[in-house]
Amino acid sequence: MPSNNDEYKQAYLRERAARIQAEQLIEDKSRVLYALNEELVKKVADFEHQQQLFIQAEKMATLGTLSAGIAHEINNPLAYAMSNLECLQSTRLTVDKLLLLNERFTSGKLSAAQLKDTLLQLQKAQSFTAMSNEIQELVEDSREGLRRINTIVRNLLNFARPKDNEKQLANMTDAVKNAIKLLSNQLSNCEVNCHYQALPMAWCNLAAINQVMVNLLINAKHACDELSDTQAKITVTVAFTEQQICITVSDNGCGMSEHVKAHIFDPFFTTKPVGTGTGMGMTLVYAMVHDHQGTIEIDSQQGRGTQIHCFFPILRHE
Ligand SMILES: Nc1ncnc2c1ncn2[C@@H]1O[C@H](COP(=O)(O)OP(=O)(O)OP(=O)(O)O)[C@@H](O)[C@H]1O
Ligand SMILES: [Mg+2]
């Protein structure tokens, strides 16, 4: 018969073996969990990297879409600034003659009577008053054209500058206005109405908000393509309610079916003809709004139009 001691020993050994086995199991599981976690961290990092690459690629694609319109916008003022300079060049001939007369008269090579005579002849060929007015007009027009080019370039830099990829305390309305200015040419065949409510400063990436707006506005414009110039209406509203900034882009265009609404944020989802849309615009809008901890709501009715609301909480700092 086994003694009590032996039974205790057996029980102790069994309990110890079970404990070692359990510990081993926990250790194995922990090792597996640790490896899985490592893999997950790596996958998340990979995913974030891919997302950055994608955002950059999409930004370049948006720039591509914009550049045709921008080239056109720059081309007009540039063309008239250049033609004004050519006109100025031709009036320079008369100015040169006047300078020469002045030089000859002051150095005594020309009498007062001769000077008067020559001046009258020149006046006959070209009225000095008209010439002076023309020069003023040409210079003013050219300055206006160059100012316009300067604004376009500044808007474009605001859109593309890498430093703007950082968040800062800013007024989101600036980005909204910038996008509308940037697209003024493309949106010229729609009636665009804007309503801006005063916004508090918020921690945001102005370049990203700008890009969100560019994508929403281009989509709204495309949705109105079938409408006539007098019918197409796009409304942009910037409001501050219940501690949230709400930016809404509405259009009275074609609207969306339930299927389009369900897939609008899917990468590469587009209803546009091959080679027209990349289907990445709204995916990017989603990523950027979420990067600001915001949300998007879509109201759309086929044949009636669409309202896209982006809600942003007020972030005070990173
Ligand atoms: N305001 C709108 N009205 C109607 N349909 C819209 C609107 N905005 C987006 N859509 C639909 O959602 C689809 C996806 O939009 P998204 O901006 O992602 O891609 P896209 O405009 O087709 O191409 P791109 O990448 O050039 O922007 C569009 O093809 C269109 O069918
Ligand atoms: Mg789009």
Coordinates of C-alpha atoms and ligand atoms in Angstrom, one line a residue:
M1 CA 0.0 0.0 0.0
P2 CA 1.4 3.4 -0.9
S3 CA 2.1 5.6 2.0
N4 CA 0.6 9.1 2.3
N5 CA 4.0 10.6 1.5
D6 CA 4.1 8.7 -1.8
E7 CA 0.7 9.9 -2.8
Y8 CA 1.6 13.5 -1.9
K9 CA 4.8 13.2 -3.9
Q10 CA 2.9 11.7 -6.9
A11 CA 0.3 14.5 -6.7
Y12 CA 3.0 17.1 -6.4
L13 CA 4.9 15.7 -9.4
R14 CA 1.7 15.6 -11.5
E15 CA 0.8 19.1 -10.5
R16 CA 4.4 20.3 -11.3
A17 CA 4.4 18.5 -14.7
A18 CA 1.0 20.1 -15.5
R19 CA 2.3 23.5 -14.4
I20 CA 5.4 23.2 -16.5
Q21 CA 3.3 22.1 -19.4
A22 CA 0.9 25.0 -18.9
E23 CA 3.8 27.4 -18.6
Q24 CA 5.4 26.0 -21.8
L25 CA 2.0 26.4 -23.6
I26 CA 1.7 30.0 -22.4
E27 CA 5.3 30.7 -23.5
D28 CA 4.7 29.1 -26.9
K29 CA 1.4 31.0 -27.4
S30 CA 3.1 34.2 -26.3
R31 CA 5.9 33.6 -28.8
V32 CA 3.3 33.1 -31.5
L33 CA 1.4 36.2 -30.4
Y34 CA 4.6 38.2 -30.3
A35 CA 5.5 37.1 -33.8
L36 CA 2.0 37.9 -35.1
N37 CA 2.1 41.3 -33.4
E38 CA 5.5 42.0 -35.0
E39 CA 4.1 41.0 -38.4
L40 CA 1.0 43.2 -37.8
V41 CA 3.2 46.2 -36.9
K42 CA 5.2 45.6 -40.0
K43 CA 2.0 45.3 -42.1
V44 CA 0.6 48.5 -40.6
A45 CA 3.9 50.3 -41.4
D46 CA 3.8 48.9 -44.9
F47 CA 0.2 50.0 -45.3
E48 CA 1.0 53.5 -44.1
H49 CA 3.9 53.7 -46.4
Q50 CA 1.7 52.6 -49.3
Q51 CA -0.9 55.1 -48.3
Q52 CA 1.6 57.9 -48.4
L53 CA 2.8 56.8 -51.8
F54 CA -0.7 56.6 -53.0
I55 CA -1.6 60.1 -51.6
Q56 CA 1.5 61.5 -53.4
A57 CA 0.6 59.7 -56.6
E58 CA -3.0 60.9 -56.5
K59 CA -1.8 64.4 -55.7
M60 CA 0.3 64.3 -58.9
A61 CA -2.7 63.0 -60.8
T62 CA -4.8 65.9 -59.5
L63 CA -2.1 68.3 -60.5
G64 CA -2.2 66.8 -63.9
T65 CA -6.0 67.4 -64.1
L66 CA -5.4 71.0 -62.9
S67 CA -2.6 71.8 -65.2
A68 CA -4.6 72.0 -68.4
G69 CA -6.9 74.6 -66.9
I70 CA -4.0 76.4 -65.3
A71 CA -2.0 76.5 -68.5
H72 CA -5.1 78.1 -70.1
E73 CA -5.5 80.6 -67.2
I74 CA -1.9 81.6 -67.4
N75 CA -1.9 81.7 -71.2
N76 CA -4.4 84.5 -71.5
P77 CA -2.8 87.2 -69.2
L78 CA 0.6 86.1 -70.5
A79 CA -0.5 86.6 -74.2
Y80 CA -1.8 90.1 -73.5
A81 CA 1.2 91.1 -71.4
M82 CA 3.5 90.0 -74.3
S83 CA 1.5 91.9 -76.9
N84 CA 1.4 95.0 -74.7
L85 CA 5.2 94.9 -74.5
E86 CA 5.4 94.7 -78.2
C87 CA 3.2 97.9 -78.5
L88 CA 5.4 99.6 -75.9
Q89 CA 8.5 98.6 -78.0
S90 CA 7.0 100.5 -81.0
T91 CA 6.2 103.7 -78.9
R92 CA 9.8 103.6 -77.7
L93 CA 10.8 104.8 -81.2
T94 CA 9.0 108.1 -80.7
V95 CA 10.4 108.4 -77.1
D96 CA 13.9 107.9 -78.6
K97 CA 13.3 110.7 -81.1
L98 CA 12.1 113.0 -78.3
L99 CA 15.2 112.2 -76.2
L100 CA 17.4 112.9 -79.2
L101 CA 15.7 116.2 -79.8
N102 CA 16.1 117.1 -76.2
E103 CA 19.8 116.2 -76.2
R104 CA 20.4 118.3 -79.4
F105 CA 18.4 121.3 -78.1
T106 CA 20.1 121.4 -74.7
S107 CA 23.6 121.1 -76.3
G108 CA 22.8 124.0 -78.6
K109 CA 22.8 122.0 -81.8
L110 CA 19.1 122.9 -82.4
S111 CA 17.4 126.3 -82.3
A112 CA 14.1 126.8 -80.5
A113 CA 12.3 127.3 -83.8
Q114 CA 13.8 124.1 -85.2
L115 CA 12.8 122.2 -82.1
K116 CA 9.2 123.5 -82.3
D117 CA 9.1 122.6 -85.9
T118 CA 10.2 119.1 -85.4
L119 CA 8.0 118.6 -82.4
L120 CA 5.0 119.7 -84.4
Q121 CA 5.9 117.3 -87.2
L122 CA 6.2 114.4 -84.7
Q123 CA 2.9 115.4 -83.0
K124 CA 1.2 115.2 -86.4
A125 CA 2.5 111.6 -86.9
Q126 CA 1.5 110.6 -83.4
S127 CA -0.4 112.6 -80.7
F128 CA 1.8 112.8 -77.6
T129 CA -1.3 112.8 -75.3
A130 CA -2.7 109.7 -77.0
M131 CA 0.7 108.1 -76.7
S132 CA 1.0 108.9 -73.0
N133 CA -2.5 107.5 -72.4
E134 CA -1.7 104.4 -74.4
I135 CA 1.5 103.8 -72.5
Q136 CA -0.3 104.1 -69.2
E137 CA -3.0 101.7 -70.3
L138 CA -0.5 99.1 -71.7
V139 CA 1.5 99.2 -68.5
E140 CA -1.6 98.9 -66.3
D141 CA -3.0 96.0 -68.3
S142 CA 0.3 94.2 -68.3
R143 CA 0.7 94.7 -64.5
E144 CA -2.8 93.3 -64.0
G145 CA -2.0 90.3 -66.2
L146 CA 1.2 89.6 -64.4
R147 CA -0.6 90.0 -61.0
R148 CA -3.1 87.4 -62.2
I149 CA -0.3 85.0 -63.1
N150 CA 1.3 85.7 -59.7
T151 CA -1.9 84.8 -57.9
I152 CA -2.3 81.6 -60.0
V153 CA 1.3 80.5 -59.2
R154 CA 0.8 81.3 -55.5
N155 CA -2.4 79.3 -55.3
L156 CA -0.6 76.4 -57.1
L157 CA 2.3 76.5 -54.6
N158 CA -0.2 76.6 -51.7
F159 CA -1.5 73.4 -53.2
A160 CA 1.7 71.6 -53.9
R161 CA 4.3 72.9 -51.4
P162 CA 5.6 70.0 -49.2
K163 CA 5.9 72.3 -46.1
D164 CA 2.1 72.5 -46.2
N165 CA 2.0 68.7 -45.7
E166 CA 2.5 69.5 -42.0
K167 CA -0.4 70.4 -39.8
Q168 CA -0.7 73.9 -38.4
L169 CA -3.2 76.0 -36.5
A170 CA -5.1 77.6 -39.4
N171 CA -8.4 78.7 -40.8
M172 CA -9.8 76.0 -43.1
T173 CA -11.7 78.6 -45.1
D174 CA -8.3 79.7 -46.6
A175 CA -7.9 76.3 -48.2
V176 CA -11.5 76.3 -49.4
K177 CA -11.1 79.7 -51.0
N178 CA -7.7 78.7 -52.5
A179 CA -9.2 75.6 -54.2
I180 CA -12.1 77.7 -55.7
K181 CA -9.6 80.3 -57.0
L182 CA -7.5 77.5 -58.4
L183 CA -10.4 76.0 -60.3
S184 CA -12.1 79.3 -61.3
N185 CA -11.4 78.5 -65.0
Q186 CA -12.7 74.9 -64.9
L187 CA -15.8 76.0 -62.9
S188 CA -16.6 79.0 -65.2
N189 CA -19.5 77.2 -66.8
C190 CA -21.3 76.6 -63.5
E191 CA -22.8 79.1 -61.1
V192 CA -20.7 78.8 -58.0
N193 CA -22.1 80.3 -54.8
C194 CA -20.2 80.3 -51.5
H195 CA -21.3 80.9 -48.0
Y196 CA -18.6 81.3 -45.4
Q197 CA -19.3 81.4 -41.6
A198 CA -16.4 82.6 -39.4
L199 CA -14.4 79.5 -38.3
P200 CA -12.2 79.1 -35.2
M201 CA -8.6 78.2 -35.9
A202 CA -8.1 74.4 -36.1
W203 CA -5.1 72.1 -36.3
C204 CA -5.1 71.1 -39.9
N205 CA -3.2 70.5 -43.1
L206 CA -4.3 73.3 -45.4
A207 CA -2.8 71.5 -48.5
A208 CA -4.8 68.4 -47.7
I209 CA -8.1 70.4 -47.2
N210 CA -7.3 72.2 -50.4
Q211 CA -7.0 68.9 -52.2
V212 CA -10.2 67.5 -50.7
M213 CA -12.0 70.6 -52.0
V214 CA -10.4 70.3 -55.5
N215 CA -11.6 66.7 -55.8
L216 CA -15.1 67.5 -54.5
L217 CA -15.5 70.5 -56.8
I218 CA -14.2 68.7 -59.9
N219 CA -16.6 65.8 -59.2
A220 CA -19.5 68.3 -58.7
K221 CA -18.5 70.0 -62.0
H222 CA -18.4 66.6 -63.8
A223 CA -21.8 65.8 -62.3
C224 CA -23.2 69.0 -63.9
D225 CA -21.7 68.3 -67.3
E226 CA -25.0 67.4 -68.9
L227 CA -26.6 70.7 -67.7
S228 CA -26.5 74.0 -69.5
D229 CA -24.3 76.8 -68.2
T230 CA -27.3 78.6 -66.7
Q231 CA -28.6 75.5 -65.0
A232 CA -25.5 74.1 -63.4
K233 CA -25.2 75.2 -59.8
I234 CA -22.5 74.4 -57.3
T235 CA -22.7 75.7 -53.7
V236 CA -19.9 75.6 -51.2
T237 CA -20.8 76.2 -47.5
V238 CA -18.4 76.5 -44.7
A239 CA -20.1 76.4 -41.3
F240 CA -19.3 76.0 -37.6
T241 CA -21.9 74.2 -35.6
E242 CA -21.9 72.1 -32.5
Q243 CA -18.1 72.4 -32.1
Q244 CA -17.6 71.0 -35.6
I245 CA -16.5 72.5 -38.8
C246 CA -18.7 71.4 -41.7
I247 CA -17.6 72.0 -45.3
T248 CA -20.3 71.1 -47.8
V249 CA -20.1 70.9 -51.6
S250 CA -23.6 70.7 -53.3
D251 CA -24.4 70.3 -56.9
N252 CA -27.6 70.0 -58.9
G253 CA -26.0 67.5 -61.3
C254 CA -26.7 63.8 -62.2
G255 CA -26.7 62.5 -58.6
M256 CA -25.7 58.9 -57.6
S257 CA -27.4 55.5 -57.6
E258 CA -27.3 53.4 -54.4
H259 CA -24.6 51.3 -56.1
V260 CA -22.3 54.3 -56.7
K261 CA -23.0 55.6 -53.2
A262 CA -22.0 52.3 -51.7
H263 CA -18.7 52.2 -53.6
I264 CA -17.7 55.8 -53.9
F265 CA -14.8 55.5 -51.5
D266 CA -13.5 52.2 -53.1
P267 CA -10.1 52.7 -54.7
F268 CA -10.3 52.8 -58.5
F269 CA -14.1 52.9 -58.5
T270 CA -15.2 55.2 -61.3
T271 CA -18.2 55.6 -63.5
K272 CA -16.3 57.8 -65.9
P273 CA -15.1 56.5 -69.3
V274 CA -11.8 54.6 -69.5
G275 CA -8.9 57.1 -69.4
T276 CA -11.0 59.9 -67.9
G277 CA -11.3 59.2 -64.1
T278 CA -8.9 57.3 -62.0
G279 CA -11.5 56.5 -59.4
M280 CA -9.1 57.6 -56.7
G281 CA -10.5 61.1 -56.0
M282 CA -13.0 60.1 -53.3
T283 CA -10.6 57.5 -51.8
L284 CA -8.1 60.3 -51.2
V285 CA -10.8 62.6 -49.8
Y286 CA -11.8 59.8 -47.4
A287 CA -8.1 59.3 -46.3
M288 CA -7.5 63.0 -45.8
V289 CA -10.8 63.8 -43.9
H290 CA -10.1 60.8 -41.6
D291 CA -6.5 62.0 -41.1
H292 CA -8.2 65.0 -39.5
Q293 CA -10.4 62.7 -37.4
G294 CA -13.3 63.9 -39.5
T295 CA -16.3 62.1 -41.1
I296 CA -18.1 62.3 -44.5
E297 CA -21.8 62.2 -45.2
I298 CA -23.3 61.9 -48.6
D299 CA -26.8 62.9 -49.6
S300 CA -27.5 62.2 -53.2
Q301 CA -30.5 61.6 -55.4
Q302 CA -30.3 60.5 -59.0
G303 CA -31.3 63.2 -61.4
R304 CA -31.5 65.8 -58.5
G305 CA -28.0 66.4 -57.3
T306 CA -25.5 65.6 -54.5
Q307 CA -24.4 67.1 -51.2
I308 CA -21.2 66.0 -49.7
H309 CA -20.6 67.1 -46.1
C310 CA -17.2 66.8 -44.5
F311 CA -17.3 67.2 -40.7
F312 CA -14.1 68.1 -38.8
P313 CA -13.7 68.2 -35.0
I314 CA -11.8 71.3 -33.8
L315 CA -8.3 69.9 -33.1
R316 CA -6.2 72.4 -31.1
H317 CA -2.9 70.6 -31.6
E318 CA -1.5 67.3 -32.8
Ligands
LIG1 N1 -20.9 65.0 -57.0 C1 -21.1 63.9 -57.6 N2 -22.2 63.6 -58.3 C2 -22.4 62.4 -58.9 N3 -21.6 61.4 -58.8 C3 -20.4 61.6 -58.1 C4 -20.1 62.8 -57.5 N4 -18.9 62.7 -56.9 C5 -18.5 61.4 -57.2 N5 -19.4 60.8 -57.9 C6 -19.3 59.4 -58.4 O1 -18.3 58.7 -57.7 C7 -17.3 58.1 -58.6 C8 -16.0 58.1 -57.9 O2 -15.5 59.4 -57.7 P1 -14.0 59.7 -57.6 O3 -13.8 61.1 -57.4 O4 -13.4 58.7 -56.6 O5 -13.4 59.2 -59.0 P2 -13.6 59.9 -60.4 O6 -14.1 61.2 -60.3 O7 -14.4 58.9 -61.2 O8 -12.1 59.9 -60.9 P3 -10.9 60.8 -60.3 O9 -10.0 59.8 -59.6 O10 -10.3 61.4 -61.5 O11 -11.5 61.8 -59.3 C9 -17.4 59.0 -59.8 O12 -17.0 58.3 -60.9 C10 -18.9 59.3 -59.9 O13 -19.6 58.3 -60.5
MG2 MG -13.2 62.6 -58.9

